[in-house]
Amino acid sequence: MLKFSLDSRRGSFHLQVECTFASDWTVIFGPSGAGKSTLLRLLAGLDLPHHGSIALDGRVLTETNSGLHLRPGHRQTSLVSQQPALFPHLSVAANVAYGLRSLDHAARARRVDEMLDLVGATDLAARRPQDLSGGQSQRVTLARALAPAPRLLLLDEPFSALDGVASDALLIRLQIWLRESNVQTAVATHDATDALATSAEVLLIRDGRLVALGPASEVLASERRRLLGRLETN
Amino acid sequence: MDWQAFALSLRLAAVTTAILLAVAVPLAALIVLGRGRWLAAVEALATLPMVLPPTVLGFFLLVMLGPRTAFGRGIAALLGHPLAFSFDGLVVGSVIYSLPFAVQPLVAGFASVDTALVDAARLLGAGPVRLVSSILIPLARRSLLAAIVLSFLHTIGEFGVVLMLGGDIPGATRTLSIVLYDQVENFDYAAAGRTALLLLGLSAMALIAIYSTSRNRGITRRA
């Protein structure tokens, strides 16, 4: 369970959200500029809130009152951004292995194979990032984020470069694997169809404030009607 | 040709460059990755020797490292000899004088690395040392090479600090640029021309090496 209370200011933008994610899969939905990426960066520990706390399964990751802040990489939290940030000087396999330093060589190689297989990128292992398409890069970035076995996976519009069919197939395989591996996931998106595609808990966020939290069918009812209306019109 | 001075200049430049790399890489990483307003003061201090007249820096170091100050006396007691007018003193002066020429290219190179890559490495558990060694340095190789070459050449051509701090002691502090000065003072223009050509050749060869490396890697834009 992910529990957080965050107050963060950046320029004129003010994020103030208090929330608990109890579901295995939570969608953070909101328009561009609502604060989704800011929230994910705070949860990942890349940025510090001005006030607040973050706890994952009862373990405190950030608490400004006591000055506690676990560094990224020590929070069992992975973040995959919209823009794949693969290390250009390393092969795909070396990218996936980057966070597996504590494993011995054989275990590391097995884990890399397992992760690349999960995202359907086994044949890309020897390639360099600059030789990959946008969709392939996103798959490899996902494999790299999953390799260290995080407890919390944060996805920031991670499938934007994949076509619909490929995205759906990967999403189904990923959800099964995450459930089996007991990884809690939060996915940020501004696309209502993505949010409605999964029977997930949805956090609706707007202008840095929590608007609603609940089942997708309830929180996104108006978005669903809008999408259906557009289909009927067409 | 004063080969003793030539060898001393090369030795001084090599030692200075090695020390500068050990100092400048972590310093540049701190300036780029660190947070806090005090870092502006650190960067300003690291750049100061670039705008300071070499004779001014040499004078301050001469006074500070000499017997007039407690610091200078302490160092002399520790080493068994004063730092001023010694090779070790020249190394100290050269490191301070050439510091900006090592730090500035590295700061520019590290700052040009995409912050998303730095974030990705941090999320995967990289601490500062691994971040610098496995991401920043490989992705800013050309800046590292520029820092090495600039530090080396700047030390080879150093004059004001060397003269103020080291004087002109053969085998200990007489470098090629001091030899050139002596030759001109003695109206020995033929010898001065050879020394100047040697210094010019060293600089040109090093710069050609930098640019040919970049061209081989396809970094430099072709006309």
Coordinates of C-alpha atoms in Angstrom, one line a residue:
Chain A
M1 CA 0.0 0.0 0.0
L2 CA 1.3 3.4 -1.0
K3 CA 0.4 6.3 1.3
F4 CA 1.5 9.8 0.7
S5 CA 0.8 13.4 1.7
L6 CA 2.7 15.9 -0.4
D7 CA 3.0 19.7 -0.7
S8 CA 5.4 20.9 -3.3
R9 CA 5.9 24.2 -5.1
R10 CA 7.8 24.7 -8.3
G11 CA 7.6 28.2 -9.7
S12 CA 3.9 29.1 -9.9
F13 CA 2.8 25.5 -9.8
H14 CA 1.6 24.1 -6.5
L15 CA 1.0 20.4 -5.9
Q16 CA -1.0 19.4 -2.8
V17 CA -2.2 15.8 -2.7
E18 CA -2.9 13.5 0.1
C19 CA -3.9 10.0 -0.9
T20 CA -3.6 6.2 -0.3
F21 CA -3.2 3.7 -3.2
A22 CA -4.6 0.4 -2.0
S23 CA -5.0 -1.2 -5.4
D24 CA -2.3 -3.1 -7.3
W25 CA -2.8 -0.9 -10.3
T26 CA -3.7 2.7 -10.0
V27 CA -4.2 5.1 -12.9
I28 CA -3.3 8.8 -12.3
F29 CA -5.4 10.6 -14.8
G30 CA -5.5 14.3 -15.6
P31 CA -4.9 16.8 -18.4
S32 CA -1.4 17.9 -19.4
G33 CA 0.1 20.2 -16.7
A34 CA -2.1 18.7 -14.0
G35 CA 0.9 17.6 -11.9
K36 CA 1.1 13.9 -12.8
S37 CA 4.8 13.9 -13.7
T38 CA 5.6 16.1 -10.7
L39 CA 3.8 13.6 -8.4
L40 CA 5.6 10.6 -9.9
R41 CA 9.0 12.3 -9.5
L42 CA 8.2 13.1 -5.8
L43 CA 7.1 9.4 -5.3
A44 CA 10.3 8.2 -7.0
G45 CA 12.5 10.4 -4.7
L46 CA 14.0 12.4 -7.6
D47 CA 12.6 15.6 -6.1
L48 CA 11.9 16.6 -2.5
P49 CA 8.6 17.9 -1.4
H50 CA 8.5 21.1 0.7
H51 CA 6.3 19.3 3.2
G52 CA 4.9 15.8 3.4
S53 CA 5.6 12.1 3.7
I54 CA 5.6 8.9 1.6
A55 CA 5.3 5.4 2.9
L56 CA 5.3 2.2 1.0
D57 CA 3.9 -0.9 2.8
G58 CA 4.5 0.9 6.1
R59 CA 8.1 1.7 5.3
V60 CA 8.7 5.5 5.4
L61 CA 10.5 6.7 2.2
T62 CA 10.2 10.4 2.8
E63 CA 9.3 12.4 5.8
T64 CA 10.1 16.1 5.8
N65 CA 9.4 16.6 9.5
S66 CA 12.1 14.2 10.5
G67 CA 14.4 15.1 7.6
L68 CA 14.2 11.5 6.3
H69 CA 14.6 11.0 2.5
L70 CA 15.7 7.7 1.1
R71 CA 17.7 8.3 -2.1
P72 CA 16.3 7.1 -5.5
G73 CA 17.5 3.6 -6.0
H74 CA 17.1 2.8 -2.3
R75 CA 13.3 3.0 -2.2
Q76 CA 12.5 -0.1 -4.2
T77 CA 10.8 2.2 -6.6
S78 CA 11.2 2.4 -10.4
L79 CA 10.1 5.1 -12.7
V80 CA 9.6 4.8 -16.5
S81 CA 9.2 8.2 -18.2
Q82 CA 7.5 8.9 -21.5
Q83 CA 10.9 9.7 -23.1
P84 CA 13.1 6.5 -22.9
A85 CA 16.4 7.5 -21.3
L86 CA 18.6 4.6 -22.3
F87 CA 22.3 5.0 -21.8
P88 CA 23.6 5.5 -25.3
H89 CA 27.1 4.2 -24.7
L90 CA 25.8 0.8 -23.4
S91 CA 24.2 -2.1 -25.2
V92 CA 20.5 -3.0 -24.5
A93 CA 21.7 -5.9 -22.3
A94 CA 24.1 -3.6 -20.4
N95 CA 21.3 -1.1 -19.9
V96 CA 19.0 -3.7 -18.4
A97 CA 21.8 -5.0 -16.2
Y98 CA 22.8 -1.5 -14.9
G99 CA 20.6 -1.8 -11.7
L100 CA 21.7 -5.4 -11.0
R101 CA 25.1 -4.7 -9.6
S102 CA 24.5 -6.8 -6.4
L103 CA 23.9 -10.0 -8.5
D104 CA 26.7 -12.2 -9.7
H105 CA 27.4 -12.4 -13.4
A106 CA 25.3 -15.6 -14.1
A107 CA 22.3 -14.3 -12.0
R108 CA 22.5 -10.9 -13.7
A109 CA 22.6 -12.5 -17.2
R110 CA 19.5 -14.7 -16.3
R111 CA 17.6 -11.6 -15.0
V112 CA 18.4 -9.6 -18.1
D113 CA 17.2 -12.5 -20.4
E114 CA 14.0 -12.8 -18.3
M115 CA 13.2 -9.1 -18.4
L116 CA 13.9 -8.8 -22.2
D117 CA 11.7 -11.8 -22.7
L118 CA 8.9 -10.2 -20.7
V119 CA 8.8 -7.1 -22.9
G120 CA 9.4 -9.1 -26.1
A121 CA 12.8 -7.6 -26.8
T122 CA 15.1 -10.7 -26.5
D123 CA 16.5 -10.2 -30.0
L124 CA 17.6 -6.6 -29.2
A125 CA 20.1 -7.6 -26.4
A126 CA 23.2 -6.8 -28.4
R127 CA 21.9 -3.6 -30.1
R128 CA 22.8 0.0 -29.1
P129 CA 19.9 2.3 -28.1
Q130 CA 20.5 4.5 -31.2
D131 CA 19.6 1.5 -33.4
L132 CA 16.1 1.1 -31.7
S133 CA 12.8 2.4 -32.7
G134 CA 10.8 4.5 -30.2
G135 CA 8.6 1.5 -29.3
Q136 CA 11.6 -0.8 -28.9
S137 CA 13.3 1.8 -26.7
Q138 CA 10.2 2.0 -24.4
R139 CA 10.1 -1.8 -24.1
V140 CA 13.8 -1.9 -23.1
T141 CA 13.4 1.0 -20.6
L142 CA 10.6 -0.9 -19.0
A143 CA 12.7 -4.1 -18.8
R144 CA 15.5 -2.0 -17.2
A145 CA 13.1 -0.5 -14.6
L146 CA 11.7 -4.0 -13.7
A147 CA 15.1 -5.8 -13.5
P148 CA 16.0 -4.7 -9.9
A149 CA 12.6 -6.1 -8.7
P150 CA 11.0 -2.9 -7.4
R151 CA 8.0 -3.0 -5.0
L152 CA 6.6 0.1 -6.6
L153 CA 6.5 0.8 -10.4
L154 CA 5.7 4.3 -11.6
L155 CA 4.9 4.6 -15.3
D156 CA 4.6 8.1 -16.9
E157 CA 2.7 7.5 -20.2
P158 CA 5.1 4.7 -21.0
F159 CA 3.4 3.2 -24.1
S160 CA 3.0 6.3 -26.1
A161 CA 5.4 5.1 -28.8
L162 CA 3.8 1.7 -29.2
D163 CA 0.9 1.1 -31.6
G164 CA -2.4 0.1 -30.1
V165 CA -2.2 -3.7 -30.6
A166 CA 1.4 -3.9 -29.4
S167 CA 0.6 -1.7 -26.4
D168 CA -2.4 -3.8 -25.4
A169 CA -0.5 -7.1 -25.7
L170 CA 2.4 -5.8 -23.6
L171 CA 0.0 -4.3 -21.1
I172 CA -1.8 -7.6 -20.5
R173 CA 1.5 -9.6 -20.2
L174 CA 2.9 -6.9 -17.9
Q175 CA -0.1 -6.8 -15.6
I176 CA 0.0 -10.6 -15.1
W177 CA 3.7 -10.5 -14.3
L178 CA 3.4 -7.5 -11.9
R179 CA 0.5 -9.2 -10.1
E180 CA 2.5 -12.4 -9.7
S181 CA 5.6 -10.5 -8.6
N182 CA 3.6 -8.5 -6.1
V183 CA 4.6 -5.1 -7.6
Q184 CA 2.3 -2.2 -7.0
T185 CA 1.9 0.1 -10.0
A186 CA 0.9 3.6 -10.7
V187 CA 0.4 4.8 -14.3
A188 CA 0.1 8.4 -15.2
T189 CA -1.9 9.2 -18.4
H190 CA -3.9 12.0 -20.0
D191 CA -5.6 9.5 -22.3
A192 CA -9.0 8.4 -21.1
T193 CA -9.0 5.3 -23.3
D194 CA -5.8 4.1 -21.5
A195 CA -7.4 4.8 -18.2
L196 CA -10.6 3.0 -19.0
A197 CA -8.8 0.0 -20.6
T198 CA -7.9 -1.4 -17.2
S199 CA -10.3 -2.1 -14.4
A200 CA -8.2 0.0 -12.1
E201 CA -8.4 2.5 -9.3
V202 CA -8.2 6.0 -10.8
L203 CA -6.8 9.1 -9.2
L204 CA -8.2 12.2 -11.0
I205 CA -5.9 15.1 -10.6
R206 CA -6.3 18.7 -11.8
D207 CA -4.2 21.8 -11.2
G208 CA -2.1 19.9 -8.6
R209 CA -5.2 18.9 -6.6
L210 CA -6.9 15.6 -6.1
V211 CA -10.3 15.7 -7.6
A212 CA -11.5 12.1 -7.1
L213 CA -10.2 8.7 -6.3
G214 CA -12.2 5.5 -7.0
P215 CA -13.1 2.8 -9.6
A216 CA -12.5 3.9 -13.2
S217 CA -16.2 3.4 -14.0
E218 CA -17.2 6.0 -11.4
V219 CA -14.3 8.5 -11.6
L220 CA -14.2 8.6 -15.4
A221 CA -17.9 8.2 -16.0
S222 CA -18.1 11.6 -17.7
E223 CA -15.0 10.9 -19.8
R224 CA -16.6 7.5 -20.8
R225 CA -19.8 9.3 -21.9
R226 CA -17.8 11.8 -23.9
L227 CA -15.8 9.1 -25.7
L228 CA -19.0 7.1 -26.5
G229 CA -20.7 10.2 -27.7
R230 CA -17.8 10.9 -30.1
L231 CA -18.0 7.3 -31.4
E232 CA -21.7 7.6 -32.0
T233 CA -21.2 10.9 -33.8
N234 CA -18.6 9.3 -36.1
Chain B
M1 CA 68.3 23.5 -26.6
D2 CA 68.0 23.2 -22.8
W3 CA 66.8 19.6 -22.6
Q4 CA 66.9 19.7 -18.8
A5 CA 64.3 22.5 -18.8
F6 CA 62.3 20.6 -21.5
A7 CA 62.2 17.5 -19.3
L8 CA 61.3 19.5 -16.2
S9 CA 58.5 21.3 -18.1
L10 CA 57.1 17.9 -19.2
R11 CA 57.4 16.5 -15.7
L12 CA 55.7 19.5 -14.2
A13 CA 52.9 19.4 -16.7
A14 CA 52.4 15.6 -16.3
V15 CA 52.3 15.8 -12.5
T16 CA 50.0 18.9 -12.5
T17 CA 47.6 17.3 -15.0
A18 CA 47.4 14.1 -13.0
I19 CA 46.6 16.0 -9.8
L20 CA 44.2 18.3 -11.6
L21 CA 42.2 15.4 -12.9
A22 CA 41.9 13.9 -9.5
V23 CA 40.6 17.3 -8.2
A24 CA 38.7 18.6 -11.2
V25 CA 36.5 15.6 -12.0
P26 CA 34.8 15.5 -8.5
L27 CA 34.7 19.3 -8.3
A28 CA 33.0 19.5 -11.8
A29 CA 30.6 16.8 -10.8
L30 CA 29.7 18.6 -7.6
I31 CA 29.1 21.8 -9.5
V32 CA 26.8 20.1 -12.0
L33 CA 25.0 17.6 -9.8
G34 CA 25.0 19.4 -6.5
R35 CA 22.2 21.6 -5.1
G36 CA 22.6 24.8 -3.0
R37 CA 23.6 28.4 -3.5
W38 CA 27.0 27.9 -2.0
L39 CA 28.0 26.0 -5.2
A40 CA 28.0 29.3 -7.1
A41 CA 30.8 30.4 -4.7
V42 CA 32.7 27.1 -5.3
E43 CA 32.5 27.6 -9.1
A44 CA 33.6 31.3 -8.8
L45 CA 36.6 30.2 -6.7
A46 CA 37.5 27.5 -9.2
T47 CA 37.3 30.1 -12.0
L48 CA 39.2 32.9 -10.2
P49 CA 42.7 31.9 -11.3
M50 CA 41.6 32.4 -14.9
V51 CA 41.0 36.1 -14.5
L52 CA 43.7 36.7 -11.9
P53 CA 47.1 38.0 -13.4
P54 CA 49.6 35.2 -13.0
T55 CA 52.1 37.4 -11.2
V56 CA 49.4 38.3 -8.6
L57 CA 48.7 34.7 -8.0
G58 CA 52.4 33.9 -7.9
F59 CA 53.0 36.7 -5.4
F60 CA 50.2 35.5 -3.1
L61 CA 51.5 31.9 -3.2
L62 CA 55.1 33.1 -2.7
V63 CA 54.1 34.9 0.5
M64 CA 51.7 32.2 1.7
L65 CA 54.1 29.4 1.1
G66 CA 57.2 31.3 2.4
P67 CA 58.5 31.7 5.9
R68 CA 56.5 34.8 6.6
T69 CA 53.3 32.9 7.3
A70 CA 52.6 30.1 9.9
F71 CA 51.2 28.0 7.0
G72 CA 54.4 28.3 5.1
R73 CA 56.5 27.6 8.1
G74 CA 54.3 24.6 8.9
I75 CA 54.7 23.2 5.4
A76 CA 58.5 23.7 5.5
A77 CA 58.7 21.9 8.9
L78 CA 56.6 19.1 7.4
L79 CA 58.6 18.6 4.2
G80 CA 61.9 19.6 5.5
H81 CA 62.2 22.4 3.0
P82 CA 60.2 25.5 2.0
L83 CA 57.8 25.1 -0.9
A84 CA 58.8 28.3 -2.5
F85 CA 61.6 28.0 -5.0
S86 CA 61.2 24.2 -5.3
F87 CA 59.6 21.8 -7.8
D88 CA 56.9 20.9 -5.3
G89 CA 56.0 24.6 -5.0
L90 CA 55.8 24.9 -8.7
V91 CA 53.3 21.9 -8.7
V92 CA 51.2 23.7 -6.1
G93 CA 51.2 26.9 -8.1
S94 CA 50.5 25.2 -11.4
V95 CA 47.6 23.2 -10.0
I96 CA 45.9 26.3 -8.7
Y97 CA 46.7 28.4 -11.8
S98 CA 45.5 25.7 -14.3
L99 CA 42.5 24.6 -12.2
P100 CA 39.9 26.5 -14.3
F101 CA 41.3 25.0 -17.5
A102 CA 40.5 21.5 -16.1
V103 CA 37.2 22.4 -14.4
Q104 CA 35.5 24.5 -17.1
P105 CA 35.6 21.9 -19.9
L106 CA 34.4 19.2 -17.5
V107 CA 31.6 21.3 -16.1
A108 CA 30.5 22.0 -19.7
G109 CA 30.7 18.4 -20.7
F110 CA 28.9 17.0 -17.6
A111 CA 26.2 19.7 -17.9
S112 CA 25.5 18.6 -21.5
V113 CA 24.6 15.1 -20.4
D114 CA 20.8 14.7 -20.6
T115 CA 19.4 15.0 -17.0
A116 CA 17.0 12.1 -17.8
L117 CA 20.0 9.8 -18.1
V118 CA 21.3 11.0 -14.7
D119 CA 17.9 10.5 -13.2
A120 CA 17.7 7.0 -14.7
A121 CA 21.1 6.0 -13.2
R122 CA 20.1 7.4 -9.8
L123 CA 16.8 5.4 -9.9
L124 CA 18.8 2.3 -10.7
G125 CA 20.9 2.8 -7.5
A126 CA 24.0 4.7 -8.8
G127 CA 25.7 6.8 -6.1
P128 CA 27.8 9.8 -7.0
V129 CA 31.0 7.8 -7.8
R130 CA 29.2 5.3 -10.1
L131 CA 27.2 8.1 -11.7
V132 CA 30.4 10.0 -12.6
S133 CA 32.4 7.0 -13.7
S134 CA 29.8 5.1 -15.6
I135 CA 27.6 7.8 -17.1
L136 CA 29.2 11.3 -17.0
I137 CA 32.7 10.5 -18.0
P138 CA 31.9 8.1 -20.8
L139 CA 29.3 10.6 -22.2
A140 CA 31.7 13.6 -21.8
R141 CA 34.9 11.9 -23.1
R142 CA 35.7 14.8 -25.4
S143 CA 35.5 17.3 -22.5
L144 CA 37.7 15.1 -20.4
L145 CA 40.3 15.0 -23.3
A146 CA 40.0 18.8 -23.6
A147 CA 40.6 19.2 -19.9
I148 CA 43.7 17.0 -20.0
V149 CA 45.2 18.7 -23.0
L150 CA 44.4 22.2 -21.8
S151 CA 45.8 21.6 -18.3
F152 CA 49.0 20.1 -19.8
L153 CA 49.6 22.9 -22.3
H154 CA 48.7 25.6 -19.9
T155 CA 51.2 24.3 -17.5
I156 CA 53.9 23.9 -20.2
G157 CA 53.4 27.6 -21.2
E158 CA 53.2 29.0 -17.6
F159 CA 55.5 31.9 -16.9
G160 CA 54.3 34.4 -14.4
V161 CA 53.5 32.0 -11.5
V162 CA 56.7 30.0 -12.2
L163 CA 58.9 33.0 -12.2
M164 CA 57.4 34.5 -9.0
L165 CA 57.1 31.3 -7.1
G166 CA 60.0 29.2 -8.4
G167 CA 62.6 31.7 -9.6
D168 CA 65.1 30.3 -12.2
I169 CA 66.9 27.4 -10.6
P170 CA 68.3 25.0 -13.2
G171 CA 67.0 21.4 -12.7
A172 CA 64.5 22.5 -10.1
T173 CA 62.3 25.4 -11.3
R174 CA 63.7 26.5 -14.7
T175 CA 61.1 25.5 -17.2
L176 CA 61.1 26.1 -21.0
S177 CA 59.2 29.4 -20.8
I178 CA 61.8 30.7 -18.3
V179 CA 64.6 29.6 -20.6
L180 CA 62.9 31.4 -23.5
Y181 CA 62.8 34.6 -21.3
D182 CA 66.5 34.2 -20.4
Q183 CA 67.4 33.7 -24.1
V184 CA 65.6 36.8 -25.1
E185 CA 67.1 38.8 -22.3
N186 CA 70.6 37.7 -23.5
F187 CA 69.7 38.7 -27.1
D188 CA 70.2 35.0 -28.2
Y189 CA 67.3 35.2 -30.7
A190 CA 68.4 32.0 -32.6
A191 CA 68.1 29.9 -29.4
A192 CA 64.9 31.7 -28.4
G193 CA 63.4 30.9 -31.8
R194 CA 64.2 27.2 -31.4
T195 CA 62.7 27.2 -27.9
A196 CA 59.6 29.1 -29.0
L197 CA 59.2 26.7 -32.0
L198 CA 59.3 23.7 -29.6
L199 CA 56.6 25.2 -27.4
L200 CA 54.5 26.1 -30.5
G201 CA 55.0 22.5 -31.9
L202 CA 53.9 20.9 -28.6
S203 CA 50.7 23.0 -28.5
A204 CA 49.9 22.4 -32.1
M205 CA 50.5 18.6 -31.9
A206 CA 48.3 18.4 -28.8
L207 CA 45.4 20.4 -30.4
I208 CA 45.7 18.3 -33.6
A209 CA 45.4 15.2 -31.5
I210 CA 42.2 16.5 -29.9
Y211 CA 40.6 17.4 -33.2
S212 CA 41.6 14.3 -35.0
T213 CA 40.1 12.2 -32.2
S214 CA 36.8 14.1 -32.5
R215 CA 36.9 13.7 -36.3
N216 CA 37.6 10.0 -36.2
R217 CA 34.5 9.6 -33.9
G218 CA 32.5 11.8 -36.3
I219 CA 31.9 14.4 -33.5
T220 CA 33.1 17.4 -35.5
R221 CA 30.8 18.7 -38.1
R222 CA 32.3 18.3 -41.6
A223 CA 32.1 21.2 -44.0

